[in-house]
């Protein structure tokens, strides 16, 4: 039960992060005052009531079309984009110096002082003290 709960929560949180950072476009097609089609990530389909294009030799009288499209851009969270900055030379020098000092501090070529440590001398024989004799 606990594993299922943890997996469900982690999946939900990852989806929240994904959808909060993704930008998308909502396209709406209105015919008059009525909403005819809504599309996400693509263009909305026309209702077919748009003005028919006349040929070039006919007199064209432009009338206001009853159809219109509205676009709504939903932008995601841009905190990740702001966090990525162009690194300048003073920052780069600091990073290189920090990495070199960090790696040198864990150098394994230094001889450890406890490798050749002699145990202390026995003051009393423990087997005789506890009278524990094994044959």
Short mmCIF file of C-alpha atoms in Angstrom, two decimals:
data_model
loop_
_atom_site.label_atom_id
_atom_site.label_comp_id
_atom_site.label_asym_id
_atom_site.label_seq_id
_atom_site.Cartn_x
_atom_site.Cartn_y
_atom_site.Cartn_z
CA UNK A 1 0.00 0.00 0.00
CA UNK A 2 2.82 2.38 0.89
CA UNK A 3 4.68 1.67 -2.37
CA UNK A 4 1.52 2.31 -4.38
CA UNK A 5 0.92 5.58 -2.52
CA UNK A 6 4.53 6.72 -3.08
CA UNK A 7 4.40 5.89 -6.79
CA UNK A 8 1.06 7.66 -7.21
CA UNK A 9 2.26 10.80 -5.45
CA UNK A 10 5.54 10.86 -7.39
CA UNK A 11 3.68 10.44 -10.69
CA UNK A 12 1.25 13.22 -9.80
CA UNK A 13 4.05 15.59 -8.79
CA UNK A 14 6.03 14.88 -11.95
CA UNK A 15 2.95 15.57 -14.09
CA UNK A 16 2.35 18.84 -12.23
CA UNK A 17 5.93 19.92 -12.91
CA UNK A 18 5.65 18.89 -16.55
CA UNK A 19 2.39 20.71 -17.24
CA UNK A 20 3.37 23.82 -15.30
CA UNK A 21 6.47 24.32 -17.46
CA UNK A 22 4.97 23.55 -20.89
CA UNK A 23 3.62 26.40 -23.00
CA UNK A 24 0.72 25.79 -25.37
CA UNK A 25 -1.73 27.64 -27.62
CA UNK A 26 -5.52 27.44 -27.52
CA UNK A 27 -7.26 28.35 -30.80
CA UNK A 28 -11.00 29.16 -30.73
CA UNK A 29 -13.22 29.61 -33.79
CA UNK A 30 -16.35 31.74 -33.35
CA UNK A 31 -19.16 31.97 -35.88
CA UNK A 32 -21.08 35.07 -34.92
CA UNK A 33 -21.20 34.91 -31.15
CA UNK A 34 -21.24 31.10 -30.92
CA UNK A 35 -18.14 29.06 -30.18
CA UNK A 36 -17.81 26.47 -32.94
CA UNK A 37 -14.44 24.77 -32.36
CA UNK A 38 -11.61 24.72 -29.83
CA UNK A 39 -8.18 23.28 -30.59
CA UNK A 40 -5.08 22.92 -28.46
CA UNK A 41 -1.64 22.80 -30.17
CA UNK A 42 -3.27 23.15 -33.63
CA UNK A 43 -5.57 25.39 -35.68
CA UNK A 44 -9.32 25.27 -35.08
CA UNK A 45 -11.47 24.08 -37.98
CA UNK A 46 -13.58 26.61 -39.83
CA UNK A 47 -17.34 26.33 -39.76
CA UNK A 48 -17.69 26.70 -43.55
CA UNK A 49 -19.64 29.95 -43.33
CA UNK A 50 -16.77 32.19 -44.40
CA UNK A 51 -17.14 34.46 -47.38
CA UNK A 52 -16.56 32.77 -50.73
CA UNK A 53 -13.62 34.27 -52.60
CA UNK A 54 -14.70 35.83 -55.88
CA UNK A 55 -12.61 35.76 -59.00
CA UNK A 56 -10.42 38.73 -59.82
CA UNK A 57 -12.59 40.05 -62.70
CA UNK A 58 -15.74 40.30 -60.57
CA UNK A 59 -16.41 43.28 -58.39
CA UNK A 60 -15.50 42.48 -54.86
CA UNK A 61 -17.45 44.11 -52.11
CA UNK A 62 -15.82 43.46 -48.81
CA UNK A 63 -18.21 42.72 -46.02
CA UNK A 64 -17.33 42.05 -42.47
CA UNK A 65 -16.99 38.33 -41.93
CA UNK A 66 -19.19 36.74 -39.29
CA UNK A 67 -16.41 34.32 -38.32
CA UNK A 68 -13.37 35.08 -36.23
CA UNK A 69 -10.52 33.16 -34.63
CA UNK A 70 -9.09 33.89 -31.21
CA UNK A 71 -5.70 32.69 -30.06
CA UNK A 72 -4.77 32.35 -26.43
CA UNK A 73 -1.16 31.58 -25.55
CA UNK A 74 -0.71 29.91 -22.17
CA UNK A 75 2.90 30.28 -21.09
CA UNK A 76 4.44 27.89 -18.62
CA UNK A 77 6.68 28.65 -15.70
CA UNK A 78 9.92 30.23 -16.86
CA UNK A 79 11.93 29.80 -13.66
CA UNK A 80 14.03 27.06 -15.22
CA UNK A 81 14.82 29.29 -18.18
CA UNK A 82 15.91 32.11 -15.87
CA UNK A 83 18.16 29.78 -13.89
CA UNK A 84 20.27 29.03 -16.95
CA UNK A 85 22.63 31.95 -17.33
CA UNK A 86 25.62 32.59 -19.46
CA UNK A 87 28.66 31.83 -17.33
CA UNK A 88 31.24 34.60 -17.27
CA UNK A 89 35.00 34.17 -16.85
CA UNK A 90 35.25 35.08 -13.12
CA UNK A 91 32.57 32.51 -12.33
CA UNK A 92 34.33 29.96 -14.51
CA UNK A 93 37.66 30.52 -12.76
CA UNK A 94 35.99 30.01 -9.39
CA UNK A 95 34.41 26.73 -10.53
CA UNK A 96 37.72 25.41 -11.90
CA UNK A 97 39.60 26.39 -8.71
CA UNK A 98 36.93 24.82 -6.51
CA UNK A 99 36.96 21.53 -8.44
CA UNK A 100 40.76 21.30 -8.41
CA UNK A 101 40.96 21.95 -4.65
CA UNK A 102 38.13 19.53 -3.97
CA UNK A 103 39.73 16.69 -5.93
CA UNK A 104 43.18 17.28 -4.41
CA UNK A 105 41.82 17.11 -0.88
CA UNK A 106 40.83 13.47 -1.45
CA UNK A 107 44.18 12.36 -2.83
CA UNK A 108 44.82 8.71 -1.93
CA UNK A 109 48.60 8.85 -2.27
CA UNK A 110 49.01 10.16 1.29
CA UNK A 111 50.10 7.39 3.64
CA UNK A 112 47.58 6.77 6.36
CA UNK A 113 49.00 6.87 9.89
CA UNK A 114 46.98 3.90 11.15
CA UNK A 115 48.16 1.42 8.50
CA UNK A 116 51.25 0.35 10.47
CA UNK A 117 49.83 0.76 13.94
CA UNK A 118 51.08 -1.65 16.57
CA UNK A 119 48.53 -2.75 19.17
CA UNK A 120 49.24 -1.89 22.81
CA UNK A 121 51.12 -4.33 24.98
CA UNK A 122 49.08 -6.77 27.00
CA UNK A 123 49.13 -5.92 30.71
CA UNK A 124 47.25 -9.01 31.85
CA UNK A 125 46.57 -12.26 30.10
CA UNK A 126 42.81 -12.27 29.46
CA UNK A 127 42.50 -16.05 29.17
CA UNK A 128 44.07 -16.54 32.60
CA UNK A 129 42.08 -13.65 34.06
CA UNK A 130 38.74 -15.13 32.99
CA UNK A 131 39.92 -18.74 33.36
CA UNK A 132 38.86 -19.56 29.86
CA UNK A 133 41.09 -22.38 28.62
CA UNK A 134 40.32 -24.14 25.36
CA UNK A 135 41.90 -27.38 24.38
#
